[in-house]
CSV table of C-alpha atoms in Angstrom, one decimal:
chain,number,residue,atom,x,y,z
A,288,MET,CA,9.3,150.2,34.9
A,289,GLY,CA,7.2,152.7,33.1
A,290,LEU,CA,6.7,156.2,35.3
A,291,GLN,CA,3.3,155.2,36.1
A,292,ASN,CA,4.0,151.7,37.4
A,293,TRP,CA,6.8,153.8,39.8
A,294,ARG,CA,4.1,156.4,40.8
A,295,SER,CA,1.8,153.4,42.1
A,296,LEU,CA,4.2,152.0,44.2
A,297,ALA,CA,5.3,155.1,45.4
A,298,VAL,CA,1.7,155.9,46.3
A,299,LEU,CA,1.7,152.4,48.2
A,300,ILE,CA,5.2,152.7,50.1
A,301,VAL,CA,4.3,156.3,51.5
A,302,THR,CA,0.9,154.2,52.8
A,303,TYR,CA,1.9,152.2,54.4
A,304,ALA,CA,5.3,154.0,55.2
A,305,CYS,CA,3.1,156.7,57.1
A,306,ARG,CA,0.7,154.4,58.3
A,307,CYS,CA,2.8,152.6,60.6
A,308,CYS,CA,3.8,155.8,62.5
A,309,ALA,CA,1.1,156.6,65.2
A,310,THR,CA,-1.1,154.5,67.1
A,311,GLU,CA,-1.2,150.3,68.5
A,312,ASP,CA,-4.0,150.0,66.3
A,313,GLY,CA,-1.3,151.8,63.3
A,314,CYS,CA,1.2,149.1,64.1
A,315,GLU,CA,-1.8,146.2,63.9
A,316,GLU,CA,-2.3,147.5,60.4
A,317,THR,CA,0.9,147.6,59.1
A,318,THR,CA,1.7,144.4,61.2
A,319,SER,CA,-1.1,142.4,59.0
A,320,PHE,CA,0.4,144.6,56.1
A,321,LEU,CA,4.0,143.3,56.6
A,322,GLN,CA,2.6,139.5,57.4
A,323,GLY,CA,1.1,139.2,54.3
A,324,LEU,CA,3.7,140.0,52.5
A,325,LEU,CA,5.7,137.5,53.9
A,326,ASP,CA,2.7,134.6,53.9
A,327,ASP,CA,3.2,133.6,50.5
A,328,SER,CA,-0.4,131.2,51.7
A,329,SER,CA,-2.4,134.5,52.4
A,330,LEU,CA,-1.0,137.6,49.9
A,331,SER,CA,-2.4,140.0,50.6
A,332,ALA,CA,-4.4,142.5,47.8
A,333,ASP,CA,-1.3,145.3,48.2
A,334,ARG,CA,0.9,142.6,47.9
A,335,ASN,CA,-0.6,141.4,44.5
A,336,ALA,CA,-0.2,145.2,43.7
A,337,LEU,CA,3.4,145.8,44.7
A,338,GLN,CA,4.3,142.2,42.6
A,339,ALA,CA,2.5,144.1,39.4
A,340,ASN,CA,4.0,146.8,39.6
A,341,SER,CA,7.9,145.3,40.4
A,342,GLY,CA,7.6,142.1,38.6
A,343,LEU,CA,8.7,140.3,42.5
A,344,THR,CA,7.4,136.8,42.4
A,345,GLY,CA,7.8,134.2,44.9
A,346,SER,CA,8.5,134.3,48.6
A,347,ALA,CA,11.0,136.6,48.8
A,348,ALA,CA,9.2,139.6,50.2
A,349,ARG,CA,11.1,142.8,49.5
A,350,ILE,CA,9.4,145.0,51.2
A,351,PRO,CA,8.6,148.6,49.9
A,352,CYS,CA,11.7,150.9,51.6
A,353,GLY,CA,10.4,153.4,54.7
A,354,SER,CA,10.6,152.6,58.2
A,355,TYR,CA,7.9,150.3,59.8
A,356,GLN,CA,6.5,150.2,63.5
A,357,THR,CA,5.1,146.7,63.9
A,358,ASN,CA,4.1,144.0,66.2
A,359,LYS,CA,5.8,140.6,66.2
A,360,LEU,CA,6.0,139.2,62.6
A,361,PHE,CA,6.5,135.3,61.8
A,362,LEU,CA,8.9,134.6,58.4
A,363,ARG,CA,7.5,130.8,58.4
A,364,GLY,CA,9.3,128.2,55.8
A,365,GLY,CA,10.6,129.3,52.6
A,366,SER,CA,9.9,133.0,53.5
A,367,ALA,CA,12.2,135.7,53.4
A,368,ILE,CA,12.8,139.1,53.9
A,369,SER,CA,15.8,140.7,51.2
A,370,SER,CA,16.2,144.7,51.6
A,371,CYS,CA,13.4,146.3,49.9
A,372,VAL,CA,11.7,148.1,46.9
A,373,PRO,CA,12.8,151.6,46.7
A,374,ALA,CA,10.9,154.4,44.5
A,375,ASP,CA,11.4,158.1,43.3
A,376,ASP,CA,11.5,160.8,46.4
A,377,VAL,CA,11.4,157.9,49.0
A,378,SER,CA,13.8,156.0,51.2
A,379,THR,CA,15.7,153.4,50.2
A,380,ALA,CA,16.6,151.5,54.1
A,381,LEU,CA,13.8,149.4,55.4
A,382,ILE,CA,13.7,149.9,59.5
A,383,LEU,CA,11.4,147.9,61.4
A,384,LYS,CA,10.8,148.9,64.8
A,385,ALA,CA,8.7,147.6,67.6
A,386,CYS,CA,5.2,149.4,68.4
A,387,PRO,CA,5.8,151.7,70.1
A,388,GLY,CA,3.7,152.1,73.8
A,389,VAL,CA,3.1,148.1,73.9
A,390,SER,CA,6.0,147.1,76.9
A,391,SER,CA,5.1,143.3,76.6
A,392,GLN,CA,6.9,142.9,73.0
A,393,GLN,CA,10.0,141.0,73.3
A,394,ASN,CA,10.7,140.1,69.1
A,395,ILE,CA,10.5,141.8,66.0
A,396,ILE,CA,10.6,139.0,64.1
A,397,THR,CA,9.8,135.3,65.6
A,398,VAL,CA,11.8,132.5,63.3
A,399,GLU,CA,8.9,129.4,63.0
A,400,GLY,CA,10.4,126.1,61.8
A,401,GLY,CA,10.6,125.7,58.4
A,402,THR,CA,13.4,125.2,55.8
A,403,SER,CA,15.0,128.0,53.6
A,404,GLN,CA,13.8,131.6,55.5
A,405,ARG,CA,16.2,134.2,54.6
A,406,ILE,CA,16.5,137.7,56.4
A,407,SER,CA,18.7,140.4,54.6
A,408,GLY,CA,19.2,144.3,54.5
A,409,VAL,CA,16.7,145.4,57.3
A,410,VAL,CA,17.6,148.1,60.4
A,411,PHE,CA,16.3,147.0,63.0
A,412,ASP,CA,15.6,150.0,64.9
A,413,GLN,CA,15.3,148.0,69.0
A,414,THR,CA,14.0,151.1,70.5
A,415,ASP,CA,11.3,150.4,71.4
A,416,LEU,CA,12.1,147.0,72.6
A,417,THR,CA,11.9,147.8,76.8
A,418,ASP,CA,10.6,144.8,78.5
A,419,PRO,CA,13.5,142.7,79.9
A,420,SER,CA,11.6,140.2,82.1
A,421,THR,CA,11.8,137.1,80.2
A,422,ARG,CA,15.7,137.7,79.5
A,423,SER,CA,14.6,137.3,75.6
A,424,SER,CA,13.9,140.7,74.3
A,425,CYS,CA,15.6,140.8,70.8
A,426,ALA,CA,15.4,141.7,67.3
A,427,ILE,CA,15.2,138.3,66.1
A,428,PHE,CA,14.4,135.1,67.8
A,429,GLY,CA,13.6,132.0,67.6
A,430,GLY,CA,14.2,129.3,65.1
A,431,SER,CA,13.2,126.0,67.2
A,432,GLY,CA,12.8,123.2,64.3
A,433,ALA,CA,14.2,126.0,61.5
A,434,ILE,CA,16.8,124.3,58.5
A,435,ASP,CA,18.8,126.9,56.2
A,436,LEU,CA,18.6,129.8,58.3
A,437,GLU,CA,20.5,132.7,56.8
A,438,ILE,CA,20.6,136.0,58.4
A,439,SER,CA,23.0,138.7,56.7
A,440,ASP,CA,23.4,142.1,56.2
A,441,ASN,CA,21.4,143.5,58.9
A,442,LYS,CA,21.5,146.5,61.4
A,443,PHE,CA,20.8,146.6,64.7
A,444,ILE,CA,20.6,150.0,66.6
A,445,ASN,CA,19.5,151.3,70.3
A,446,VAL,CA,19.6,147.7,71.7
A,447,ASN,CA,19.0,148.6,75.0
A,448,THR,CA,21.8,148.6,77.4
A,449,THR,CA,20.4,149.3,80.9
A,450,SER,CA,20.0,145.1,81.3
A,451,GLN,CA,21.4,141.7,80.0
A,452,GLY,CA,18.1,140.7,78.9
A,453,PHE,CA,18.2,142.6,75.8
A,454,SER,CA,19.9,140.9,72.5
A,455,ALA,CA,20.2,141.6,68.7
A,456,ILE,CA,19.3,138.1,67.8
A,457,GLN,CA,18.6,135.4,70.1
A,458,LEU,CA,18.1,131.4,68.1
A,459,SER,CA,17.7,127.8,69.6
A,460,GLY,CA,17.8,124.9,67.6
A,461,VAL,CA,18.1,125.9,63.8
A,462,ASP,CA,19.8,122.9,62.0
A,463,SER,CA,22.2,124.7,59.6
A,464,ALA,CA,22.1,128.4,60.1
A,465,ARG,CA,24.4,131.5,58.7
A,466,ILE,CA,24.8,134.7,60.1
A,467,HIS,CA,27.1,137.1,58.3
A,468,HIS,CA,27.5,140.5,57.8
A,469,ASN,CA,25.7,142.2,60.4
A,470,TYR,CA,26.6,145.1,62.9
A,471,VAL,CA,24.8,145.4,66.4
A,472,GLN,CA,25.6,148.8,67.8
A,473,GLN,CA,25.1,148.1,71.4
A,474,SER,CA,23.6,145.3,73.7
A,475,GLY,CA,23.0,144.8,77.3
A,476,GLY,CA,23.2,141.2,77.2
A,477,ASP,CA,24.6,138.6,74.5
A,478,ALA,CA,24.8,140.2,70.9
A,479,LEU,CA,24.8,137.4,69.3
A,480,ASN,CA,23.0,134.3,71.5
A,481,PHE,CA,22.4,130.9,70.0
A,482,ASN,CA,21.7,127.9,71.8
A,483,GLY,CA,21.3,123.9,70.3
A,484,GLY,CA,21.7,123.7,66.8
A,485,ASN,CA,24.4,124.4,64.5
A,486,TYR,CA,25.7,127.7,63.1
A,487,ASN,CA,28.3,129.9,60.8
A,488,VAL,CA,28.6,132.9,62.2
A,489,HIS,CA,31.0,134.7,60.2
A,490,ASP,CA,32.3,138.3,59.3
A,491,ASN,CA,30.2,139.9,61.7
A,492,THR,CA,31.1,143.5,63.6
A,493,VAL,CA,29.7,143.9,66.9
A,494,GLU,CA,30.2,146.2,70.1
A,495,ASN,CA,29.6,147.6,73.4
A,496,VAL,CA,28.0,144.7,74.7
A,497,GLY,CA,27.4,143.5,78.2
A,498,ASP,CA,27.4,139.9,77.8
A,499,GLY,CA,28.9,138.1,74.9
A,500,CYS,CA,29.7,139.4,71.8
A,501,ILE,CA,28.6,135.6,70.3
A,502,ALA,CA,27.6,133.5,72.4
A,503,PHE,CA,27.0,129.8,72.1
A,504,ASN,CA,25.5,127.7,74.9
A,505,ASN,CA,23.3,124.8,75.7
A,506,ASN,CA,25.3,122.6,73.0
A,507,ALA,CA,25.8,125.3,70.1
A,508,ARG,CA,28.0,124.1,67.7
A,509,GLY,CA,29.5,125.1,64.3
A,510,ILE,CA,32.2,127.8,63.4
A,511,ILE,CA,32.8,131.3,64.3
A,512,SER,CA,35.2,133.1,62.5
A,513,SER,CA,36.5,136.1,60.7
A,514,ASN,CA,34.5,138.7,63.1
A,515,ILE,CA,35.3,141.7,64.4
A,516,LEU,CA,34.5,142.2,68.1
A,517,ARG,CA,35.4,145.3,69.9
A,518,ARG,CA,34.4,146.3,74.2
A,519,CYS,CA,32.8,143.4,75.1
A,520,ASN,CA,32.2,141.5,78.6
A,521,LEU,CA,33.1,138.3,76.8
A,522,GLY,CA,34.4,138.8,73.1
A,523,ILE,CA,33.0,135.1,72.5
A,524,GLY,CA,31.3,133.0,75.0
A,525,SER,CA,30.4,129.5,75.2
A,526,GLY,CA,28.5,127.1,77.4
A,527,PRO,CA,27.5,125.1,79.7
A,528,ALA,CA,27.8,122.4,76.7
A,529,GLY,CA,26.1,118.9,77.6
A,530,ASN,CA,25.5,116.8,80.7
A,531,ARG,CA,28.7,115.0,81.9
A,532,ASN,CA,27.0,112.0,81.5
A,533,ASP,CA,25.7,112.3,78.0
A,534,ASP,CA,26.4,109.3,75.7
A,535,VAL,CA,26.9,111.4,72.5
A,536,LEU,CA,29.5,114.1,73.9
A,537,GLY,CA,32.5,112.7,72.7
A,538,ASP,CA,30.6,112.7,69.2
A,539,GLU,CA,30.4,115.5,68.2
A,540,SER,CA,31.5,117.5,65.6
A,541,PRO,CA,34.6,119.9,66.6
A,542,PHE,CA,33.4,123.6,67.9
A,543,LEU,CA,35.8,126.1,65.6
A,544,VAL,CA,36.9,129.5,66.6
A,545,THR,CA,38.6,130.9,63.8
A,546,GLY,CA,40.6,134.2,62.4
A,547,ASN,CA,38.2,136.3,64.5
A,548,PHE,CA,39.4,140.2,65.9
A,549,ILE,CA,38.6,140.8,69.9
A,550,GLU,CA,39.7,144.1,71.9
A,551,ASP,CA,39.1,145.8,74.2
A,552,SER,CA,37.0,143.4,76.3
A,553,ASP,CA,36.9,141.7,80.1
A,554,TYR,CA,37.9,137.8,78.3
A,555,GLY,CA,38.8,137.8,74.9
A,556,LEU,CA,36.9,134.4,74.7
A,557,ASN,CA,35.3,132.6,78.1
A,558,LEU,CA,34.6,128.8,77.5
A,559,GLY,CA,33.4,126.5,80.2
A,560,TRP,CA,30.5,124.9,82.5
A,561,PHE,CA,29.5,128.1,84.3
A,562,GLY,CA,28.8,126.6,87.7
A,563,TYR,CA,26.1,124.8,85.8
A,564,GLU,CA,25.3,121.2,87.9
A,565,ASN,CA,26.8,118.6,86.4
A,566,ARG,CA,27.3,120.0,83.4
A,567,ILE,CA,30.5,120.9,81.3
A,568,ALA,CA,32.4,123.1,79.0
A,569,PRO,CA,32.4,122.6,75.6
A,570,ILE,CA,34.5,119.7,73.7
A,571,ASN,CA,36.0,118.9,70.6
A,572,VAL,CA,36.7,123.0,70.0
A,573,ILE,CA,39.4,124.2,68.2
A,574,ILE,CA,40.9,128.1,68.5
A,575,SER,CA,42.8,128.9,65.9
A,576,ASN,CA,44.4,132.2,64.2
A,577,ASN,CA,42.6,134.7,66.5
A,578,VAL,CA,44.0,138.4,67.6
A,579,ILE,CA,43.0,139.2,70.6
A,580,ARG,CA,43.7,142.7,72.2
A,581,ARG,CA,43.6,144.3,75.7
A,582,SER,CA,41.5,141.9,77.1
A,583,ARG,CA,41.3,142.6,80.9
A,584,SER,CA,41.2,139.5,82.4
A,585,CYS,CA,42.2,136.5,80.3
A,586,GLY,CA,42.6,136.2,76.6
A,587,ILE,CA,41.4,133.1,75.8
A,588,SER,CA,40.0,131.0,79.0
A,589,TYR,CA,38.6,127.6,79.5
A,590,PHE,CA,37.4,126.1,82.3
A,591,ALA,CA,36.0,121.9,81.8
A,592,SER,CA,33.8,121.7,84.9
A,593,ASP,CA,33.9,121.6,88.6
A,594,THR,CA,35.6,117.5,88.6
A,595,GLY,CA,37.7,117.6,85.2
A,596,GLY,CA,37.8,115.3,82.8
A,597,GLU,CA,36.7,116.7,79.6
A,598,GLY,CA,38.4,118.6,76.6
A,599,ASN,CA,39.5,117.5,73.2
A,600,LEU,CA,41.4,121.3,73.1
A,601,MET,CA,43.4,122.5,70.6
A,602,ILE,CA,44.5,126.6,70.9
A,603,SER,CA,46.7,127.3,68.3
A,604,GLY,CA,48.6,129.8,66.1
A,605,ASN,CA,47.0,132.9,68.3
A,606,GLN,CA,48.4,136.0,68.6
A,607,ILE,CA,47.8,137.4,72.6
A,608,ILE,CA,48.4,141.3,72.9
A,609,ASN,CA,48.1,143.3,75.9
A,610,SER,CA,45.9,141.3,78.4
A,611,GLY,CA,45.4,143.3,81.2
A,612,HIS,CA,45.6,146.3,79.4
A,613,PRO,CA,42.7,147.5,78.3
A,614,LYS,CA,41.8,151.0,76.4
A,615,THR,CA,38.0,151.4,78.6
A,616,GLN,CA,37.0,149.6,81.3
A,617,PRO,CA,34.8,145.8,79.8
A,618,PRO,CA,31.1,146.2,80.6
A,619,HIS,CA,29.9,144.6,83.9
A,620,THR,CA,33.8,145.1,85.4
A,621,GLU,CA,35.9,147.3,88.3
A,622,GLY,CA,39.3,148.0,88.6
A,623,GLU,CA,42.1,145.8,86.9
A,624,GLY,CA,42.0,142.6,85.8
A,625,ASP,CA,44.5,139.4,86.3
A,626,GLY,CA,46.0,140.0,82.1
A,627,ILE,CA,46.9,136.4,81.7
A,628,GLY,CA,46.8,135.4,78.0
A,629,ILE,CA,45.5,131.6,78.1
A,630,CYS,CA,44.2,130.6,81.4
A,631,ILE,CA,43.1,126.4,81.5
A,632,ALA,CA,41.7,124.7,84.6
A,633,SER,CA,40.4,120.9,84.7
A,634,VAL,CA,40.8,120.0,81.0
A,635,THR,CA,42.1,116.9,79.7
A,636,SER,CA,43.3,116.4,76.4
A,637,ALA,CA,45.0,119.7,75.5
A,638,SER,CA,47.1,121.0,72.9
A,639,ILE,CA,48.1,124.9,73.1
A,640,THR,CA,50.9,125.1,70.3
A,641,SER,CA,52.6,128.4,68.3
A,642,ASN,CA,50.4,130.7,69.6
A,643,MET,CA,52.6,134.6,70.6
A,644,ILE,CA,52.0,136.4,73.3
A,645,THR,CA,53.1,139.5,74.0
A,646,GLU,CA,53.0,142.1,76.9
A,647,THR,CA,50.8,140.2,79.6
A,648,LYS,CA,50.4,141.8,82.6
A,649,GLY,CA,49.7,138.4,84.6
A,650,PRO,CA,51.3,134.8,83.1
A,651,SER,CA,51.4,134.5,79.6
A,652,ILE,CA,49.9,131.0,80.0
A,653,ASN,CA,48.6,129.4,83.4
A,654,LEU,CA,47.3,125.5,83.8
A,655,SER,CA,46.0,124.0,86.8
A,656,SER,CA,44.4,120.9,87.2
A,657,GLY,CA,45.7,119.8,83.7
A,658,HIS,CA,46.0,115.8,82.4
A,659,ASP,CA,47.7,115.4,79.3
A,660,VAL,CA,48.4,118.8,77.6
A,661,ASN,CA,51.1,119.9,75.4
A,662,ILE,CA,52.4,123.2,75.3
A,663,VAL,CA,54.8,123.8,72.4
A,664,ASN,CA,56.9,126.3,70.4
A,665,ASN,CA,54.9,129.1,71.4
A,666,ILE,CA,56.6,132.6,71.8
A,667,LEU,CA,55.9,134.2,75.5
A,668,THR,CA,57.8,137.9,75.7
A,669,THR,CA,57.4,141.1,77.5
A,670,GLU,CA,59.6,144.0,77.8
A,671,GLU,CA,59.7,143.3,81.5
A,672,ASN,CA,57.2,141.4,84.2
A,673,MET,CA,59.0,141.3,86.8
A,674,ASP,CA,56.0,140.1,89.0
A,675,ASN,CA,54.5,137.0,87.3
A,676,ASP,CA,55.8,133.7,84.9
A,677,GLY,CA,55.9,133.6,81.1
A,678,LEU,CA,54.6,129.9,81.9
A,679,SER,CA,52.9,128.5,84.8
A,680,ILE,CA,51.7,125.1,85.5
A,681,ASN,CA,50.3,124.1,88.8
A,682,GLY,CA,48.5,120.6,90.1
A,683,SER,CA,48.9,118.5,86.9
A,684,ASN,CA,49.5,115.1,85.2
A,685,ASP,CA,51.2,114.1,82.2
A,686,ILE,CA,52.5,117.6,81.0
A,687,VAL,CA,55.0,118.2,78.0
A,688,VAL,CA,56.4,121.6,77.7
A,689,SER,CA,59.0,121.8,74.4
A,690,GLY,CA,60.6,124.1,71.9
A,691,ASN,CA,59.0,127.5,73.9
A,692,THR,CA,60.7,130.6,73.6
A,693,ILE,CA,60.1,132.7,76.6
A,694,ARG,CA,61.7,136.4,77.4
A,695,ASN,CA,61.7,138.5,80.4
A,696,TYR,CA,59.0,137.0,82.5
A,697,ALA,CA,59.9,137.0,86.6
A,698,GLY,CA,60.1,133.1,86.3
A,699,GLY,CA,60.4,131.4,82.7
A,700,ILE,CA,58.9,128.2,83.5
A,701,ARG,CA,57.1,128.0,87.2
A,702,LEU,CA,56.1,124.3,88.1
A,703,SER,CA,54.1,122.8,91.3
A,704,ASP,CA,53.3,119.6,92.0
A,705,VAL,CA,53.1,118.5,88.6
A,706,LYS,CA,53.9,114.9,87.6
A,707,TYR,CA,55.0,113.3,84.9
A,708,LEU,CA,56.4,116.1,83.3
A,709,LEU,CA,58.7,116.3,80.0
A,710,ALA,CA,60.3,119.7,79.4
A,711,ARG,CA,62.6,119.7,77.0
A,712,ASP,CA,64.3,122.6,74.6
A,713,ASN,CA,63.3,125.6,75.5
A,714,LYS,CA,64.8,129.0,75.2
A,715,ILE,CA,64.3,131.2,78.2
A,716,SER,CA,66.0,134.7,78.8
A,717,GLY,CA,66.3,137.7,81.1
A,718,GLY,CA,64.0,136.8,84.1
A,719,SER,CA,65.1,136.8,87.1
A,720,SER,CA,63.2,135.9,90.2
A,721,ASP,CA,62.8,136.6,94.2
A,722,GLU,CA,61.5,133.6,94.6
A,723,GLY,CA,63.8,131.6,92.7
A,724,ALA,CA,65.3,131.3,90.1
A,725,GLY,CA,64.1,133.1,86.9
A,726,GLY,CA,64.7,130.4,84.1
A,727,ILE,CA,62.8,127.3,85.1
A,728,VAL,CA,61.6,126.5,88.7
A,729,GLY,CA,60.5,123.3,90.2
A,730,LYS,CA,58.8,122.1,93.1
A,731,GLY,CA,56.5,119.5,94.3
A,732,LEU,CA,57.6,117.7,90.7
A,733,SER,CA,58.0,113.8,90.6
A,734,ASN,CA,58.6,111.5,87.8
A,735,TYR,CA,59.9,114.4,85.2
A,736,ALA,CA,62.5,114.6,82.9
A,737,VAL,CA,63.6,118.3,82.5
A,738,GLU,CA,66.6,118.1,79.1
A,739,ARG,CA,68.5,120.7,76.7
A,740,ASN,CA,66.8,123.6,77.9
A,741,THR,CA,68.2,126.8,77.4
A,742,VAL,CA,68.2,130.1,80.2
A,743,THR,CA,70.3,133.1,79.7
A,744,SER,CA,70.5,134.6,82.9
A,745,GLU,CA,72.7,137.3,85.3
A,746,SER,CA,73.8,134.5,87.5
A,747,GLU,CA,74.5,131.0,87.4
A,748,GLU,CA,71.7,130.9,90.2
A,749,ASN,CA,68.9,132.9,88.4
A,750,CYS,CA,68.9,129.4,85.7
A,751,TYR,CA,66.8,126.7,87.5
A,752,ASP,CA,66.1,125.9,90.6
A,753,VAL,CA,64.6,122.2,90.6
A,754,GLU,CA,64.2,120.0,93.4
A,755,GLU,CA,66.9,117.4,93.7
A,756,GLU,CA,66.9,114.0,91.9
A,757,GLU,CA,65.2,111.2,93.2
A,758,GLU,CA,65.4,107.9,91.0
A,759,GLY,CA,63.4,107.9,88.1
A,760,ASN,CA,63.5,112.2,87.4
A,761,ILE,CA,65.9,112.8,85.1
A,762,PHE,CA,67.7,116.4,84.8
A,763,GLU,CA,70.4,116.7,82.2
A,764,GLY,CA,72.3,118.6,78.9
A,765,ASN,CA,70.7,122.3,80.5
A,766,ILE,CA,72.4,125.2,79.4
A,767,CYS,CA,73.2,127.7,81.6
A,768,TRP,CA,74.5,131.1,80.0
A,769,GLN,CA,75.4,134.4,81.3
């Protein structure tokens, strides 16, 4: 590009970057200018001049770099914002702000139905988005009917934290969206919120959030992977999903949560029905290979519904560390939490395998009202926790507990009102409970087989306390080492 062309572009940039700075009228002019750049169907003379000087063509509106205060913009089908066009002595950042003094403005960009829309390389300064009344005050909103949407490499700063009505992104009903490599500094409500549709949310960094760092609600499906999530009320929250009577629920593809790093939140992951009548938690879920540190209440929580019967849940290969011991108080909480590693309730068909859970304040794994649940090959260890059990199961049927290593909890495995139980090949050491044995404790059991377990304890009395055998029950081949 020649020197004269660069100078022309610089004049254009300075004109519009400054035009946005004063009044609502100025915001309207800036909005018209930016919308013209976004719309292929109504290219303004300014955009034609920009393209002539920069060589840009097509619908990717690389807006001149600078800071813009604008009313709501619309991203229509085929339109894109892809960073900005720099020039000599001009900022190389593209900053979009809401129009100051327009208290009713809810969004900076609304995504309309269409295909192949893109937003990347933008700094969204949400200082002037101040109205939480609709609970949809956010930089990017909409998406119903959109297909193949990508939002990447953006920063969201100065999001209001006074109410859960403020977010960075809220999308609904998008078919195939990719949300990646974004940074959210803070948020009063869900930072990245998705309702319905299919989303691939990966490699984002989100911090200091009053609700979910990432939230999948109302049957949103897809993949959440490789994100860094810190100091949120919920690292990842999901639910409710569909109606219990919806015939298509069982045919849905898995909702996958994998490879995320989550720390100092109230819940690392919290999937549930959240008290909505006749609604259920997400089903067909895989939670794998996440690192979850210092969750106040629970590292991974799943509460299927008020009546149970839902699930198809896999929790595998996660590392959960120091539950109950957050470095800072998570948003909207007071005092200490339960500090459980994995807490599951009212689930049918679940597999909890090969997780490593260490130094929890409460039990490493707590299961209540489960049906058809396998808890296999987990490592549950602590230096000393004489107040809680490694694994606690109550009110559950058709349970397999096998191959787990449990160390230094008051009770290794505590069972209450469990029917059709197989507990086999578990290794337990170091426990000593005032309420009974430190190895395996069982009350209210029926139709059980407790076999080939190994307990190391100070005395034989501390190894096993399982109710006397009745017809159909098996207790054999178990070892007690002192």
